[in-house]
Coordinates of C-alpha atoms and ligand atoms in Angstrom, one line a residue:
M7 CA -84.8 -30.0 -23.7
N8 CA -82.9 -29.6 -20.4
H9 CA -84.8 -26.5 -19.3
D10 CA -84.7 -25.6 -15.7
Q11 CA -88.2 -25.5 -14.4
G12 CA -87.6 -24.4 -10.8
V13 CA -87.2 -25.8 -7.4
I14 CA -89.8 -28.6 -7.5
S15 CA -88.6 -30.1 -10.8
R16 CA -85.0 -30.1 -9.5
Y17 CA -85.6 -31.4 -6.0
R18 CA -88.7 -33.4 -6.4
D19 CA -87.1 -36.4 -4.6
Y20 CA -86.6 -34.3 -1.5
L21 CA -90.0 -32.6 -1.5
P22 CA -93.5 -33.8 -0.4
V23 CA -94.9 -33.8 -3.9
S24 CA -96.4 -36.5 -6.2
E25 CA -97.7 -36.9 -9.7
A26 CA -100.9 -35.4 -8.4
T27 CA -99.3 -32.1 -7.5
P28 CA -99.8 -29.5 -10.2
V29 CA -96.5 -27.6 -10.2
V30 CA -96.9 -23.8 -10.1
S31 CA -93.5 -22.4 -10.8
L32 CA -91.9 -19.2 -12.1
N33 CA -88.5 -20.9 -12.6
E34 CA -87.4 -19.8 -9.1
G35 CA -84.1 -20.8 -7.5
S36 CA -80.7 -21.5 -9.3
T37 CA -79.6 -18.1 -8.0
P38 CA -75.9 -17.3 -8.4
L39 CA -73.4 -18.1 -5.6
V40 CA -71.2 -15.1 -6.2
H41 CA -67.6 -15.3 -5.0
A42 CA -66.8 -12.1 -3.1
P43 CA -63.0 -11.3 -3.4
R44 CA -63.0 -8.3 -1.1
L45 CA -65.0 -10.0 1.6
S46 CA -62.6 -13.0 1.3
A47 CA -59.6 -10.6 1.7
K48 CA -61.1 -9.2 4.9
L49 CA -61.4 -12.7 6.3
G50 CA -57.8 -13.5 5.2
Q51 CA -56.1 -16.9 5.8
D52 CA -57.1 -18.2 2.4
C53 CA -60.8 -18.2 3.4
Q54 CA -63.3 -17.8 0.6
V55 CA -66.6 -15.9 1.0
Y56 CA -69.5 -16.5 -1.3
V57 CA -72.7 -14.5 -1.5
K58 CA -76.0 -16.4 -2.3
Y59 CA -77.8 -13.7 -4.3
E60 CA -81.4 -14.4 -3.7
G61 CA -82.5 -11.1 -5.1
L62 CA -82.4 -12.8 -8.5
N63 CA -85.5 -14.9 -7.8
P64 CA -88.6 -14.1 -10.0
T65 CA -90.1 -11.7 -7.4
G66 CA -86.7 -10.6 -6.1
S67 CA -86.4 -12.5 -2.8
F68 CA -85.9 -16.1 -1.6
K69 CA -89.6 -16.3 -0.7
D70 CA -90.3 -17.7 -4.2
R71 CA -88.6 -21.0 -3.2
G72 CA -91.2 -21.7 -0.6
M73 CA -94.1 -20.1 -2.4
T74 CA -93.8 -22.5 -5.4
M75 CA -94.4 -25.3 -2.9
A76 CA -97.1 -23.6 -0.9
I77 CA -99.1 -22.6 -4.0
S78 CA -98.6 -26.0 -5.8
K79 CA -99.8 -27.9 -2.7
A80 CA -102.7 -25.5 -2.4
A81 CA -103.6 -26.1 -6.0
E82 CA -103.4 -29.9 -5.4
A83 CA -105.9 -29.4 -2.5
G84 CA -108.2 -27.5 -4.8
V85 CA -107.8 -24.2 -2.8
K86 CA -109.3 -21.1 -4.5
A87 CA -107.8 -18.4 -2.3
V88 CA -104.7 -17.8 -0.2
I89 CA -103.9 -15.4 2.5
C90 CA -100.7 -14.1 4.1
A91 CA -99.3 -11.5 6.5
S92 CA -96.2 -9.9 5.2
T93 CA -93.4 -7.5 5.8
G94 CA -93.5 -7.2 2.0
N95 CA -91.7 -10.0 0.2
T96 CA -94.0 -12.8 1.2
S97 CA -97.0 -10.8 -0.2
A98 CA -95.1 -10.0 -3.4
S99 CA -94.3 -13.7 -3.9
A100 CA -97.7 -15.0 -2.8
A101 CA -99.4 -12.6 -5.2
A102 CA -97.3 -13.6 -8.1
Y103 CA -97.7 -17.4 -7.6
A104 CA -101.4 -17.0 -6.9
A105 CA -101.8 -15.1 -10.1
R106 CA -100.0 -17.9 -12.0
A107 CA -102.3 -20.5 -10.4
G108 CA -105.4 -18.5 -11.0
M109 CA -106.1 -18.1 -7.3
D110 CA -107.3 -15.1 -5.3
C111 CA -104.7 -13.7 -2.9
V112 CA -105.3 -11.6 0.2
V113 CA -102.3 -9.9 1.9
I114 CA -102.4 -8.2 5.3
L115 CA -99.7 -5.6 5.8
P116 CA -98.6 -3.3 8.6
A117 CA -99.5 0.2 7.2
G118 CA -96.6 2.4 6.3
K119 CA -94.0 -0.3 7.1
I120 CA -93.7 -1.9 3.7
A121 CA -91.0 -0.9 1.2
K122 CA -92.7 0.8 -1.8
G123 CA -91.4 -1.6 -4.4
K124 CA -92.8 -4.6 -2.5
L125 CA -96.2 -2.9 -2.2
A126 CA -96.2 -2.2 -5.9
Q127 CA -95.5 -5.9 -6.6
A128 CA -98.5 -7.1 -4.5
L129 CA -100.8 -4.6 -6.2
V130 CA -99.7 -5.3 -9.8
Y131 CA -99.9 -9.1 -9.4
G132 CA -103.5 -8.5 -8.4
A133 CA -103.6 -9.2 -4.7
K134 CA -106.3 -7.8 -2.4
V135 CA -104.1 -5.6 -0.1
V136 CA -105.3 -4.8 3.4
E137 CA -103.3 -2.4 5.5
I138 CA -103.7 -2.6 9.2
D139 CA -102.7 -0.2 12.0
G140 CA -100.6 -2.9 13.6
N141 CA -97.2 -4.6 13.1
F142 CA -96.3 -7.8 11.3
D143 CA -97.0 -9.9 14.4
D144 CA -100.5 -8.5 14.7
A145 CA -101.0 -9.2 10.9
L146 CA -99.9 -12.8 11.4
E147 CA -102.3 -13.2 14.3
L148 CA -105.2 -12.0 12.1
V149 CA -104.1 -14.4 9.3
R150 CA -104.1 -17.3 11.7
E151 CA -107.7 -16.4 12.7
I152 CA -109.0 -15.9 9.2
G153 CA -107.1 -18.9 7.9
A154 CA -108.9 -21.1 10.4
L155 CA -112.2 -20.1 8.7
D156 CA -111.5 -22.6 5.9
N157 CA -112.0 -20.4 2.9
F158 CA -108.3 -19.5 2.8
E159 CA -105.1 -21.4 2.7
V160 CA -102.4 -19.6 4.8
V161 CA -99.1 -19.3 2.9
N162 CA -97.0 -17.7 5.6
S163 CA -94.0 -19.8 6.7
I164 CA -96.3 -21.5 9.4
N165 CA -97.3 -23.4 6.2
P166 CA -94.8 -26.3 6.4
F167 CA -94.5 -26.5 2.6
R168 CA -92.8 -23.1 2.6
I169 CA -89.9 -24.4 4.7
E170 CA -89.7 -27.5 2.4
G171 CA -89.3 -25.3 -0.7
Q172 CA -86.9 -22.9 1.0
K173 CA -84.5 -25.7 1.9
S174 CA -83.6 -25.9 -1.8
A175 CA -81.1 -23.0 -1.3
S176 CA -78.8 -25.1 0.8
C177 CA -79.0 -28.0 -1.6
E178 CA -77.9 -25.6 -4.5
I179 CA -75.0 -24.3 -2.4
I180 CA -73.8 -27.9 -1.8
E181 CA -74.1 -28.7 -5.5
T182 CA -72.1 -25.6 -6.4
L183 CA -69.4 -25.9 -3.8
G184 CA -69.2 -29.8 -3.9
N185 CA -69.7 -29.7 -0.1
A186 CA -71.4 -27.6 2.6
P187 CA -69.6 -24.4 3.6
D188 CA -67.9 -24.3 7.0
L189 CA -70.0 -21.3 8.1
H190 CA -73.3 -19.9 6.9
V191 CA -74.3 -16.4 7.8
L192 CA -77.9 -15.1 7.3
P193 CA -80.4 -12.6 8.5
V194 CA -83.2 -13.9 10.8
G195 CA -86.7 -12.4 11.0
N196 CA -89.6 -14.9 11.3
A197 CA -86.8 -17.5 11.3
G198 CA -88.3 -19.7 8.6
N199 CA -85.2 -19.4 6.4
I200 CA -82.6 -20.4 8.9
T201 CA -84.9 -23.4 9.8
A202 CA -85.1 -24.3 6.1
Y203 CA -81.4 -24.0 5.4
W204 CA -80.6 -26.3 8.3
K205 CA -83.2 -28.8 7.2
G206 CA -81.7 -28.8 3.7
Y207 CA -78.2 -29.2 4.9
T208 CA -79.0 -32.1 7.3
E209 CA -81.1 -33.9 4.7
F210 CA -78.5 -33.5 2.0
H211 CA -75.9 -34.7 4.5
A212 CA -77.9 -37.8 5.3
A213 CA -78.3 -38.5 1.6
G214 CA -74.5 -38.4 1.3
K215 CA -74.4 -35.2 -0.9
C216 CA -72.0 -33.5 1.5
Q217 CA -69.3 -34.6 4.0
S218 CA -69.8 -31.9 6.6
L219 CA -72.3 -29.5 8.0
P220 CA -71.9 -25.7 8.4
K221 CA -72.2 -23.7 11.6
M222 CA -75.3 -21.6 11.2
V223 CA -74.7 -17.9 12.2
G224 CA -77.9 -15.8 12.4
F225 CA -78.2 -12.0 12.7
Q226 CA -81.2 -10.1 14.0
A227 CA -81.7 -6.3 13.9
A228 CA -80.9 -4.8 17.3
G229 CA -84.3 -3.3 17.7
S230 CA -86.1 -6.6 16.6
A231 CA -84.1 -9.3 18.4
P232 CA -86.5 -11.6 20.2
L233 CA -84.3 -14.7 19.7
Y234 CA -81.3 -12.9 21.0
H235 CA -83.1 -11.6 24.1
G236 CA -84.9 -14.9 24.6
A237 CA -88.3 -13.3 24.7
P238 CA -90.8 -11.7 22.3
V239 CA -90.4 -8.0 21.5
T240 CA -93.6 -6.1 21.7
N241 CA -92.7 -3.1 19.5
P242 CA -90.0 -4.3 17.1
E243 CA -88.2 -1.4 15.2
T244 CA -85.6 -1.4 12.5
I245 CA -85.2 0.1 9.0
A246 CA -84.7 -3.5 7.8
T247 CA -88.5 -4.0 7.5
A248 CA -88.2 -7.6 6.2
I249 CA -86.9 -8.6 9.7
R250 CA -89.0 -6.3 11.8
I251 CA -90.6 -9.2 13.7
G252 CA -91.1 -9.4 17.4
N253 CA -92.4 -13.0 17.8
P254 CA -90.9 -15.4 15.2
A255 CA -93.1 -18.2 14.0
S256 CA -90.1 -20.6 13.6
W257 CA -88.5 -19.8 16.9
D258 CA -87.8 -23.5 17.8
G259 CA -86.5 -24.3 14.3
A260 CA -84.0 -21.4 14.5
M261 CA -82.7 -22.4 17.9
T262 CA -82.3 -26.0 16.8
A263 CA -80.3 -24.9 13.7
I264 CA -78.1 -22.7 15.8
N265 CA -77.6 -25.1 18.7
D266 CA -77.2 -28.4 16.7
S267 CA -74.8 -26.8 14.2
G268 CA -72.6 -25.2 16.9
G269 CA -73.5 -21.9 15.5
H270 CA -74.3 -18.5 16.9
L271 CA -76.9 -15.7 17.0
D272 CA -76.1 -12.1 17.4
I273 CA -77.5 -8.6 16.6
V274 CA -76.5 -5.7 14.3
T275 CA -77.6 -2.1 14.5
D276 CA -79.5 -0.2 11.7
E277 CA -76.4 1.9 11.2
E278 CA -74.2 -1.2 10.7
I279 CA -76.8 -2.6 8.3
L280 CA -76.9 0.5 6.1
E281 CA -73.1 0.7 6.1
A282 CA -72.9 -2.9 5.1
Q283 CA -75.5 -2.4 2.3
R284 CA -73.4 0.4 0.8
W285 CA -70.2 -1.5 1.3
L286 CA -71.5 -4.6 -0.6
A287 CA -72.9 -2.5 -3.4
S288 CA -69.8 -0.3 -3.9
N289 CA -67.1 -3.0 -3.3
E290 CA -68.7 -6.2 -4.7
G291 CA -71.3 -4.8 -7.0
L292 CA -74.2 -6.4 -5.3
F293 CA -77.2 -4.3 -4.3
V294 CA -79.4 -5.9 -1.7
E295 CA -82.2 -4.7 0.5
P296 CA -81.4 -3.7 4.1
A297 CA -82.5 -6.9 5.8
S298 CA -80.2 -8.8 3.5
A299 CA -77.3 -6.6 4.4
A300 CA -77.7 -7.8 8.0
S301 CA -75.7 -10.9 7.0
I302 CA -72.8 -8.8 5.7
A303 CA -73.0 -6.4 8.7
G304 CA -73.0 -9.6 10.8
L305 CA -69.9 -11.0 9.0
F306 CA -68.1 -7.7 9.7
K307 CA -69.0 -7.9 13.4
C308 CA -67.7 -11.5 13.5
L309 CA -64.4 -10.3 12.0
D310 CA -64.0 -7.5 14.6
K311 CA -62.3 -8.9 17.8
D312 CA -63.6 -5.9 19.8
R313 CA -67.2 -6.2 18.8
R314 CA -67.9 -9.9 18.3
C315 CA -69.2 -12.1 21.1
E316 CA -66.8 -14.5 22.9
K317 CA -68.7 -17.5 21.5
C318 CA -68.6 -16.3 17.9
P319 CA -67.5 -19.2 15.7
F320 CA -65.4 -16.8 13.6
A321 CA -63.1 -16.4 16.6
V322 CA -61.6 -19.8 15.8
V323 CA -62.1 -20.0 12.0
K324 CA -59.7 -22.4 10.4
P325 CA -57.5 -21.2 7.5
G326 CA -59.0 -22.1 4.1
S327 CA -62.6 -22.0 5.4
T328 CA -65.5 -21.5 3.1
V329 CA -68.2 -19.0 4.2
V330 CA -71.6 -18.4 2.6
C331 CA -73.6 -15.3 3.3
T332 CA -77.2 -15.3 2.1
V333 CA -78.4 -12.0 0.8
T334 CA -82.2 -12.5 0.9
G335 CA -83.7 -9.8 -1.3
H336 CA -83.0 -7.3 -4.1
G337 CA -82.0 -3.8 -3.3
L338 CA -84.3 -2.2 -5.8
K339 CA -87.3 -3.2 -3.7
D340 CA -86.4 -0.4 -1.3
S341 CA -84.7 2.3 -3.3
E342 CA -86.2 4.9 -1.1
I343 CA -83.9 4.1 1.8
I344 CA -80.9 4.9 -0.5
L345 CA -82.4 8.1 -1.9
K346 CA -83.2 9.3 1.6
A347 CA -79.5 9.3 2.4
E348 CA -77.2 12.1 1.5
F349 CA -75.3 10.8 -1.5
P350 CA -73.4 13.5 -3.3
M351 CA -74.8 14.4 -6.7
F352 CA -73.7 17.0 -9.2
K353 CA -75.7 19.5 -11.2
A354 CA -74.6 21.0 -14.5
K355 CA -75.8 22.8 -17.5
T356 CA -76.2 20.7 -20.7
D357 CA -72.7 21.6 -21.6
K358 CA -69.5 19.5 -21.8
D359 CA -67.3 22.1 -20.1
D360 CA -69.7 22.7 -17.3
V361 CA -70.1 19.0 -16.6
L362 CA -66.3 18.6 -16.3
R363 CA -66.1 21.8 -14.2
Q364 CA -68.8 20.5 -11.8
L365 CA -66.9 17.2 -11.5
G366 CA -63.7 19.1 -10.7
L367 CA -62.0 17.6 -13.8
Ligands
PLP413 C1 -88.4 -12.8 4.8 C2 -87.1 -12.1 4.7 C3 -86.1 -12.2 5.7 C4 -86.3 -13.0 6.9 O1 -86.5 -14.4 6.7 P1 -87.1 -15.3 7.8 O2 -87.4 -16.6 7.2 O3 -88.4 -14.6 8.2 O4 -86.2 -15.3 9.0 C5 -84.9 -11.6 5.5 N1 -84.7 -10.8 4.4 C6 -85.6 -10.7 3.4 C7 -85.3 -9.8 2.2 C8 -86.9 -11.3 3.5 O5 -87.8 -11.1 2.6

């Protein structure tokens, strides 16, 4: 039977696993690379834009790619309990894979700053949830201290196995396109993902699986942009809670990816993020959470001569280029942000004529 059993079974040769590693998988990865005709038209010049729809992973975000590795390696080491700090998706993923492995899971969250859907996930998968009166950076600091105590394995992206698993996304893109894209746009928070993508691209390139490497273009939220400003941000703020991070753990990895690829890092505002989220849903049929829409908002900025930075690689994009935007998490995780906005709705009696009247038809 040729049954897909997730990231480790497909990329075993590129991952630090052995026969002794018990694979803990929920069949993550193999997410669709969806062609986006309207985004492509905006770019013009025969360029093609694809969206890597990571919301279709088992817990609704790309975090599952790294978590299958982190939990499998923890199981190999005989670990009984894992701990993580989270803006929401890491805790959802850790809780699910820990449940699968029969491990305890402790998650430390910034109180009131987690999208409801993500909190519900951590709870239903059976994690012990601790809310603190601090932000994600404070939570990660606590996890580093508690993780040092030896009873717990830390499964944040400071765990190197997370990055290893996450690099599978770029390998999938290469396999689907037959080569690496020319440009790859993605949101940047704790910066593990951009680090992982670049690692995947360079390793697959070295293995002869692609002929070229993409320019990596990262976007941070304007209120949480430490890499952009070149210094940690003490009180990061953005509605895109998954990238509300002031001191990224993978700072160096992100800068290496951007510099070595000839890429670029820029910021987008919350307003631009929300507008891009609605645009992607209503024009391409893809509903993603706000942090994910940062890559689409970023692409729009790159296409706007007046707003983009001088060094933006899209200023010199060649005709026929291929662009991939990663959208990192599913929109349903944070439905509140949509329902808070003033979308028009109609009210009518349970009556055909009244329904048509209210619709103005
Ligand atoms: C974790 C996450 C990010 C940020 O990824 P980093 O690896 O921390 O840069 C972006 N979007 C979503 C939906 C996430 O869950």
